[in-house]
Amino acid sequence: RTAELPLDPQTASAVRQMQDAAAEVRAAGPGSTEKRFNEFFRERMSHIDEIQRAVTENYPKLLFALLPVFALITRLVFRRAKLGYLSHLVLALHLHTFFFLFTVAVKGWTGLIGFGSTTVAGVFDFGTAVYVVVYAFMAARRVFGCSRWGTVWRAALTGLLYVISLGVGSAIFVISLFLLA
């Protein structure tokens, strides 16, 4: 038996509450936490259509919220350009706006082309995706004044870091929607 230290009334009360909670968990038996989790998960999965709709509707807002992150990434990767953060934020806003507007136009044309041939529509989609990448490369080269290869590796690193931040942001976004549904 260990020696008991004198505790102030507040601490003693907190310790008793934790002991009571532990006793309740032990009394519930093995697997009760797992059962509660499964019930919670099943209940959330019954709302999966609402969650998918919320993700689709709010994903552009997530991209907008990550604009400062993209600007910070370009600020770190293209730091030799000696531009202020605001310049990077303007470029981020420009590229995202271009992407959104271009995507709207392309999806319309792809839908029309798809009536004739899905193969041609797929080639058109691929070509426009290549155009977006080339446009971003040319914009970065013009703004930051790097060599071609310097821009290529910096743009690739920026893209990789941004995709990682999109993945983390998306995971947090979907998990929060799942928990709050």
PDB file of C-alpha atoms in Angstrom:
ATOM      1  CA  ARG A   1       0.000   0.000   0.000  1.00  0.00           C
ATOM      2  CA  THR A   2       1.329   3.418  -0.960  1.00  0.00           C
ATOM      3  CA  ALA A   3       1.291   6.416   1.318  1.00  0.00           C
ATOM      4  CA  GLU A   4      -1.469   8.867   0.487  1.00  0.00           C
ATOM      5  CA  LEU A   5      -0.565  12.515   0.143  1.00  0.00           C
ATOM      6  CA  PRO A   6      -2.877  15.109   1.634  1.00  0.00           C
ATOM      7  CA  LEU A   7      -4.908  16.720  -1.189  1.00  0.00           C
ATOM      8  CA  ASP A   8      -6.814  19.940  -1.215  1.00  0.00           C
ATOM      9  CA  PRO A   9     -10.622  19.480  -1.474  1.00  0.00           C
ATOM     10  CA  GLN A  10     -10.808  20.449  -5.176  1.00  0.00           C
ATOM     11  CA  THR A  11      -8.084  17.988  -6.208  1.00  0.00           C
ATOM     12  CA  ALA A  12      -9.556  15.246  -4.046  1.00  0.00           C
ATOM     13  CA  SER A  13     -12.956  15.800  -5.675  1.00  0.00           C
ATOM     14  CA  ALA A  14     -11.420  15.623  -9.168  1.00  0.00           C
ATOM     15  CA  VAL A  15      -9.594  12.411  -8.279  1.00  0.00           C
ATOM     16  CA  ARG A  16     -12.825  10.848  -6.948  1.00  0.00           C
ATOM     17  CA  GLN A  17     -14.647  11.829 -10.171  1.00  0.00           C
ATOM     18  CA  MET A  18     -11.933  10.215 -12.318  1.00  0.00           C
ATOM     19  CA  GLN A  19     -12.038   7.067 -10.171  1.00  0.00           C
ATOM     20  CA  ASP A  20     -15.839   6.938 -10.498  1.00  0.00           C
ATOM     21  CA  ALA A  21     -15.615   7.379 -14.281  1.00  0.00           C
ATOM     22  CA  ALA A  22     -13.019   4.595 -14.506  1.00  0.00           C
ATOM     23  CA  ALA A  23     -15.281   2.344 -12.431  1.00  0.00           C
ATOM     24  CA  GLU A  24     -18.190   3.038 -14.796  1.00  0.00           C
ATOM     25  CA  VAL A  25     -16.066   2.096 -17.821  1.00  0.00           C
ATOM     26  CA  ARG A  26     -14.956  -1.124 -16.097  1.00  0.00           C
ATOM     27  CA  ALA A  27     -18.554  -1.935 -15.133  1.00  0.00           C
ATOM     28  CA  ALA A  28     -19.735  -1.427 -18.727  1.00  0.00           C
ATOM     29  CA  GLY A  29     -17.556  -4.340 -19.712  1.00  0.00           C
ATOM     30  CA  PRO A  30     -15.160  -4.954 -22.563  1.00  0.00           C
ATOM     31  CA  GLY A  31     -16.135  -3.656 -25.959  1.00  0.00           C
ATOM     32  CA  SER A  32     -18.585  -1.000 -24.779  1.00  0.00           C
ATOM     33  CA  THR A  33     -16.444   1.786 -26.239  1.00  0.00           C
ATOM     34  CA  GLU A  34     -16.254  -0.108 -29.511  1.00  0.00           C
ATOM     35  CA  LYS A  35     -20.040  -0.545 -29.513  1.00  0.00           C
ATOM     36  CA  ARG A  36     -20.557   3.184 -28.940  1.00  0.00           C
ATOM     37  CA  PHE A  37     -18.112   4.018 -31.733  1.00  0.00           C
ATOM     38  CA  ASN A  38     -19.859   1.621 -34.133  1.00  0.00           C
ATOM     39  CA  GLU A  39     -23.256   3.133 -33.300  1.00  0.00           C
ATOM     40  CA  PHE A  40     -21.839   6.632 -33.810  1.00  0.00           C
ATOM     41  CA  PHE A  41     -20.273   5.598 -37.132  1.00  0.00           C
ATOM     42  CA  ARG A  42     -23.472   3.918 -38.381  1.00  0.00           C
ATOM     43  CA  GLU A  43     -25.526   6.975 -37.454  1.00  0.00           C
ATOM     44  CA  ARG A  44     -23.118   9.271 -39.341  1.00  0.00           C
ATOM     45  CA  MET A  45     -23.072   7.002 -42.364  1.00  0.00           C
ATOM     46  CA  SER A  46     -26.854   7.328 -42.589  1.00  0.00           C
ATOM     47  CA  HIS A  47     -26.186  11.006 -43.438  1.00  0.00           C
ATOM     48  CA  ILE A  48     -23.535  10.279 -46.088  1.00  0.00           C
ATOM     49  CA  ASP A  49     -25.541  11.932 -48.898  1.00  0.00           C
ATOM     50  CA  GLU A  50     -25.705  15.174 -46.913  1.00  0.00           C
ATOM     51  CA  ILE A  51     -21.982  14.964 -46.179  1.00  0.00           C
ATOM     52  CA  GLN A  52     -21.123  14.416 -49.870  1.00  0.00           C
ATOM     53  CA  ARG A  53     -23.323  17.351 -50.887  1.00  0.00           C
ATOM     54  CA  ALA A  54     -21.702  19.574 -48.256  1.00  0.00           C
ATOM     55  CA  VAL A  55     -18.221  18.597 -49.446  1.00  0.00           C
ATOM     56  CA  THR A  56     -19.109  19.332 -53.091  1.00  0.00           C
ATOM     57  CA  GLU A  57     -20.698  22.671 -52.250  1.00  0.00           C
ATOM     58  CA  ASN A  58     -17.974  23.858 -49.896  1.00  0.00           C
ATOM     59  CA  TYR A  59     -14.793  22.613 -51.607  1.00  0.00           C
ATOM     60  CA  PRO A  60     -14.275  25.902 -53.506  1.00  0.00           C
ATOM     61  CA  LYS A  61     -14.482  27.673 -50.143  1.00  0.00           C
ATOM     62  CA  LEU A  62     -11.723  25.400 -48.852  1.00  0.00           C
ATOM     63  CA  LEU A  63      -9.548  26.347 -51.833  1.00  0.00           C
ATOM     64  CA  PHE A  64     -10.255  30.016 -51.147  1.00  0.00           C
ATOM     65  CA  ALA A  65      -9.350  29.538 -47.478  1.00  0.00           C
ATOM     66  CA  LEU A  66      -6.061  27.934 -48.534  1.00  0.00           C
ATOM     67  CA  LEU A  67      -5.043  30.913 -50.719  1.00  0.00           C
ATOM     68  CA  PRO A  68      -2.812  32.333 -47.955  1.00  0.00           C
ATOM     69  CA  VAL A  69      -1.194  28.901 -47.578  1.00  0.00           C
ATOM     70  CA  PHE A  70      -0.423  28.809 -51.313  1.00  0.00           C
ATOM     71  CA  ALA A  71       1.012  32.333 -51.072  1.00  0.00           C
ATOM     72  CA  LEU A  72       3.160  31.286 -48.114  1.00  0.00           C
ATOM     73  CA  ILE A  73       4.426  28.240 -50.009  1.00  0.00           C
ATOM     74  CA  THR A  74       5.395  30.365 -53.020  1.00  0.00           C
ATOM     75  CA  ARG A  75       7.005  32.899 -50.659  1.00  0.00           C
ATOM     76  CA  LEU A  76       9.176  30.141 -49.176  1.00  0.00           C
ATOM     77  CA  VAL A  77       9.999  28.330 -52.421  1.00  0.00           C
ATOM     78  CA  PHE A  78      10.604  31.461 -54.530  1.00  0.00           C
ATOM     79  CA  ARG A  79      12.309  33.460 -51.747  1.00  0.00           C
ATOM     80  CA  ARG A  80      15.142  34.632 -53.995  1.00  0.00           C
ATOM     81  CA  ALA A  81      12.674  36.753 -55.948  1.00  0.00           C
ATOM     82  CA  LYS A  82      12.688  39.230 -53.024  1.00  0.00           C
ATOM     83  CA  LEU A  83       8.961  39.932 -53.387  1.00  0.00           C
ATOM     84  CA  GLY A  84       6.751  40.687 -50.429  1.00  0.00           C
ATOM     85  CA  TYR A  85       4.046  38.353 -49.187  1.00  0.00           C
ATOM     86  CA  LEU A  86       1.350  40.544 -50.751  1.00  0.00           C
ATOM     87  CA  SER A  87       2.810  39.929 -54.233  1.00  0.00           C
ATOM     88  CA  HIS A  88       2.643  36.196 -53.593  1.00  0.00           C
ATOM     89  CA  LEU A  89      -0.940  36.546 -52.372  1.00  0.00           C
ATOM     90  CA  VAL A  90      -1.902  38.451 -55.537  1.00  0.00           C
ATOM     91  CA  LEU A  91      -0.340  35.717 -57.686  1.00  0.00           C
ATOM     92  CA  ALA A  92      -2.184  33.054 -55.664  1.00  0.00           C
ATOM     93  CA  LEU A  93      -5.457  34.901 -56.137  1.00  0.00           C
ATOM     94  CA  HIS A  94      -4.766  35.306 -59.870  1.00  0.00           C
ATOM     95  CA  LEU A  95      -3.921  31.635 -60.429  1.00  0.00           C
ATOM     96  CA  HIS A  96      -6.901  30.380 -58.433  1.00  0.00           C
ATOM     97  CA  THR A  97      -9.278  32.757 -60.209  1.00  0.00           C
ATOM     98  CA  PHE A  98      -7.899  31.654 -63.573  1.00  0.00           C
ATOM     99  CA  PHE A  99      -8.301  28.019 -62.549  1.00  0.00           C
ATOM    100  CA  PHE A 100     -11.930  28.460 -61.449  1.00  0.00           C
ATOM    101  CA  LEU A 101     -13.021  30.474 -64.495  1.00  0.00           C
ATOM    102  CA  PHE A 102     -11.139  28.242 -66.915  1.00  0.00           C
ATOM    103  CA  THR A 103     -12.615  25.121 -65.296  1.00  0.00           C
ATOM    104  CA  VAL A 104     -16.155  26.461 -65.696  1.00  0.00           C
ATOM    105  CA  ALA A 105     -15.569  27.161 -69.388  1.00  0.00           C
ATOM    106  CA  VAL A 106     -13.827  23.844 -70.008  1.00  0.00           C
ATOM    107  CA  LYS A 107     -16.523  21.789 -68.278  1.00  0.00           C
ATOM    108  CA  GLY A 108     -19.128  23.429 -70.501  1.00  0.00           C
ATOM    109  CA  TRP A 109     -17.196  22.645 -73.648  1.00  0.00           C
ATOM    110  CA  THR A 110     -16.362  19.133 -72.463  1.00  0.00           C
ATOM    111  CA  GLY A 111     -20.060  18.508 -71.889  1.00  0.00           C
ATOM    112  CA  LEU A 112     -20.869  19.633 -75.400  1.00  0.00           C
ATOM    113  CA  ILE A 113     -18.024  17.663 -76.964  1.00  0.00           C
ATOM    114  CA  GLY A 114     -18.989  14.624 -74.897  1.00  0.00           C
ATOM    115  CA  PHE A 115     -22.291  14.405 -76.748  1.00  0.00           C
ATOM    116  CA  GLY A 116     -20.311  13.612 -79.895  1.00  0.00           C
ATOM    117  CA  SER A 117     -17.423  11.551 -78.591  1.00  0.00           C
ATOM    118  CA  THR A 118     -16.300  10.793 -75.077  1.00  0.00           C
ATOM    119  CA  THR A 119     -12.793  10.056 -76.382  1.00  0.00           C
ATOM    120  CA  VAL A 120     -12.484  13.524 -77.900  1.00  0.00           C
ATOM    121  CA  ALA A 121     -13.880  15.011 -74.679  1.00  0.00           C
ATOM    122  CA  GLY A 122     -11.224  13.136 -72.670  1.00  0.00           C
ATOM    123  CA  VAL A 123      -8.440  14.384 -74.947  1.00  0.00           C
ATOM    124  CA  PHE A 124      -9.845  17.911 -74.657  1.00  0.00           C
ATOM    125  CA  ASP A 125      -9.892  17.633 -70.830  1.00  0.00           C
ATOM    126  CA  PHE A 126      -6.291  16.399 -70.809  1.00  0.00           C
ATOM    127  CA  GLY A 127      -5.171  19.181 -73.142  1.00  0.00           C
ATOM    128  CA  THR A 128      -6.789  21.842 -70.992  1.00  0.00           C
ATOM    129  CA  ALA A 129      -5.169  20.384 -67.853  1.00  0.00           C
ATOM    130  CA  VAL A 130      -1.776  20.643 -69.570  1.00  0.00           C
ATOM    131  CA  TYR A 131      -2.619  24.232 -70.556  1.00  0.00           C
ATOM    132  CA  VAL A 132      -3.388  25.149 -66.925  1.00  0.00           C
ATOM    133  CA  VAL A 133      -0.014  23.755 -65.794  1.00  0.00           C
ATOM    134  CA  VAL A 134       1.829  25.594 -68.590  1.00  0.00           C
ATOM    135  CA  TYR A 135      -0.038  28.819 -67.754  1.00  0.00           C
ATOM    136  CA  ALA A 136       0.926  28.545 -64.066  1.00  0.00           C
ATOM    137  CA  PHE A 137       4.551  27.872 -65.084  1.00  0.00           C
ATOM    138  CA  MET A 138       4.626  30.920 -67.379  1.00  0.00           C
ATOM    139  CA  ALA A 139       3.026  33.121 -64.701  1.00  0.00           C
ATOM    140  CA  ALA A 140       5.559  31.990 -62.088  1.00  0.00           C
ATOM    141  CA  ARG A 141       8.452  32.519 -64.485  1.00  0.00           C
ATOM    142  CA  ARG A 142       7.296  36.022 -65.372  1.00  0.00           C
ATOM    143  CA  VAL A 143       6.551  37.079 -61.773  1.00  0.00           C
ATOM    144  CA  PHE A 144       9.594  35.544 -60.091  1.00  0.00           C
ATOM    145  CA  GLY A 145      12.115  35.939 -62.931  1.00  0.00           C
ATOM    146  CA  CYS A 146      13.749  32.516 -62.536  1.00  0.00           C
ATOM    147  CA  SER A 147      15.405  30.473 -65.248  1.00  0.00           C
ATOM    148  CA  ARG A 148      13.334  27.792 -66.975  1.00  0.00           C
ATOM    149  CA  TRP A 149      14.772  24.943 -64.920  1.00  0.00           C
ATOM    150  CA  GLY A 150      14.700  27.004 -61.745  1.00  0.00           C
ATOM    151  CA  THR A 151      11.028  27.692 -62.351  1.00  0.00           C
ATOM    152  CA  VAL A 152      10.330  24.038 -63.206  1.00  0.00           C
ATOM    153  CA  TRP A 153      11.736  22.592 -59.996  1.00  0.00           C
ATOM    154  CA  ARG A 154      10.356  25.387 -57.829  1.00  0.00           C
ATOM    155  CA  ALA A 155       6.911  25.101 -59.428  1.00  0.00           C
ATOM    156  CA  ALA A 156       6.984  21.313 -58.977  1.00  0.00           C
ATOM    157  CA  LEU A 157       7.932  21.722 -55.313  1.00  0.00           C
ATOM    158  CA  THR A 158       5.226  24.369 -54.870  1.00  0.00           C
ATOM    159  CA  GLY A 159       2.673  22.050 -56.474  1.00  0.00           C
ATOM    160  CA  LEU A 160       3.709  19.132 -54.280  1.00  0.00           C
ATOM    161  CA  LEU A 161       3.537  21.180 -51.074  1.00  0.00           C
ATOM    162  CA  TYR A 162       0.180  22.659 -52.100  1.00  0.00           C
ATOM    163  CA  VAL A 163      -1.261  19.225 -52.887  1.00  0.00           C
ATOM    164  CA  ILE A 164      -0.130  18.069 -49.440  1.00  0.00           C
ATOM    165  CA  SER A 165      -1.779  21.106 -47.823  1.00  0.00           C
ATOM    166  CA  LEU A 166      -4.945  20.447 -49.877  1.00  0.00           C
ATOM    167  CA  GLY A 167      -4.925  16.859 -48.672  1.00  0.00           C
ATOM    168  CA  VAL A 168      -4.543  17.859 -45.035  1.00  0.00           C
ATOM    169  CA  GLY A 169      -7.143  20.614 -45.388  1.00  0.00           C
ATOM    170  CA  SER A 170      -9.545  18.260 -47.160  1.00  0.00           C
ATOM    171  CA  ALA A 171      -9.098  15.583 -44.507  1.00  0.00           C
ATOM    172  CA  ILE A 172      -9.788  18.054 -41.718  1.00  0.00           C
ATOM    173  CA  PHE A 173     -12.757  19.432 -43.661  1.00  0.00           C
ATOM    174  CA  VAL A 174     -14.334  16.012 -44.349  1.00  0.00           C
ATOM    175  CA  ILE A 175     -13.697  14.727 -40.821  1.00  0.00           C
ATOM    176  CA  SER A 176     -15.278  17.836 -39.324  1.00  0.00           C
ATOM    177  CA  LEU A 177     -18.305  17.456 -41.613  1.00  0.00           C
ATOM    178  CA  PHE A 178     -18.537  13.790 -40.662  1.00  0.00           C
ATOM    179  CA  LEU A 179     -18.393  14.540 -36.942  1.00  0.00           C
ATOM    180  CA  LEU A 180     -20.842  17.439 -37.141  1.00  0.00           C
ATOM    181  CA  ALA A 181     -23.390  15.757 -39.450  1.00  0.00           C
TER     182      ALA A 181
END
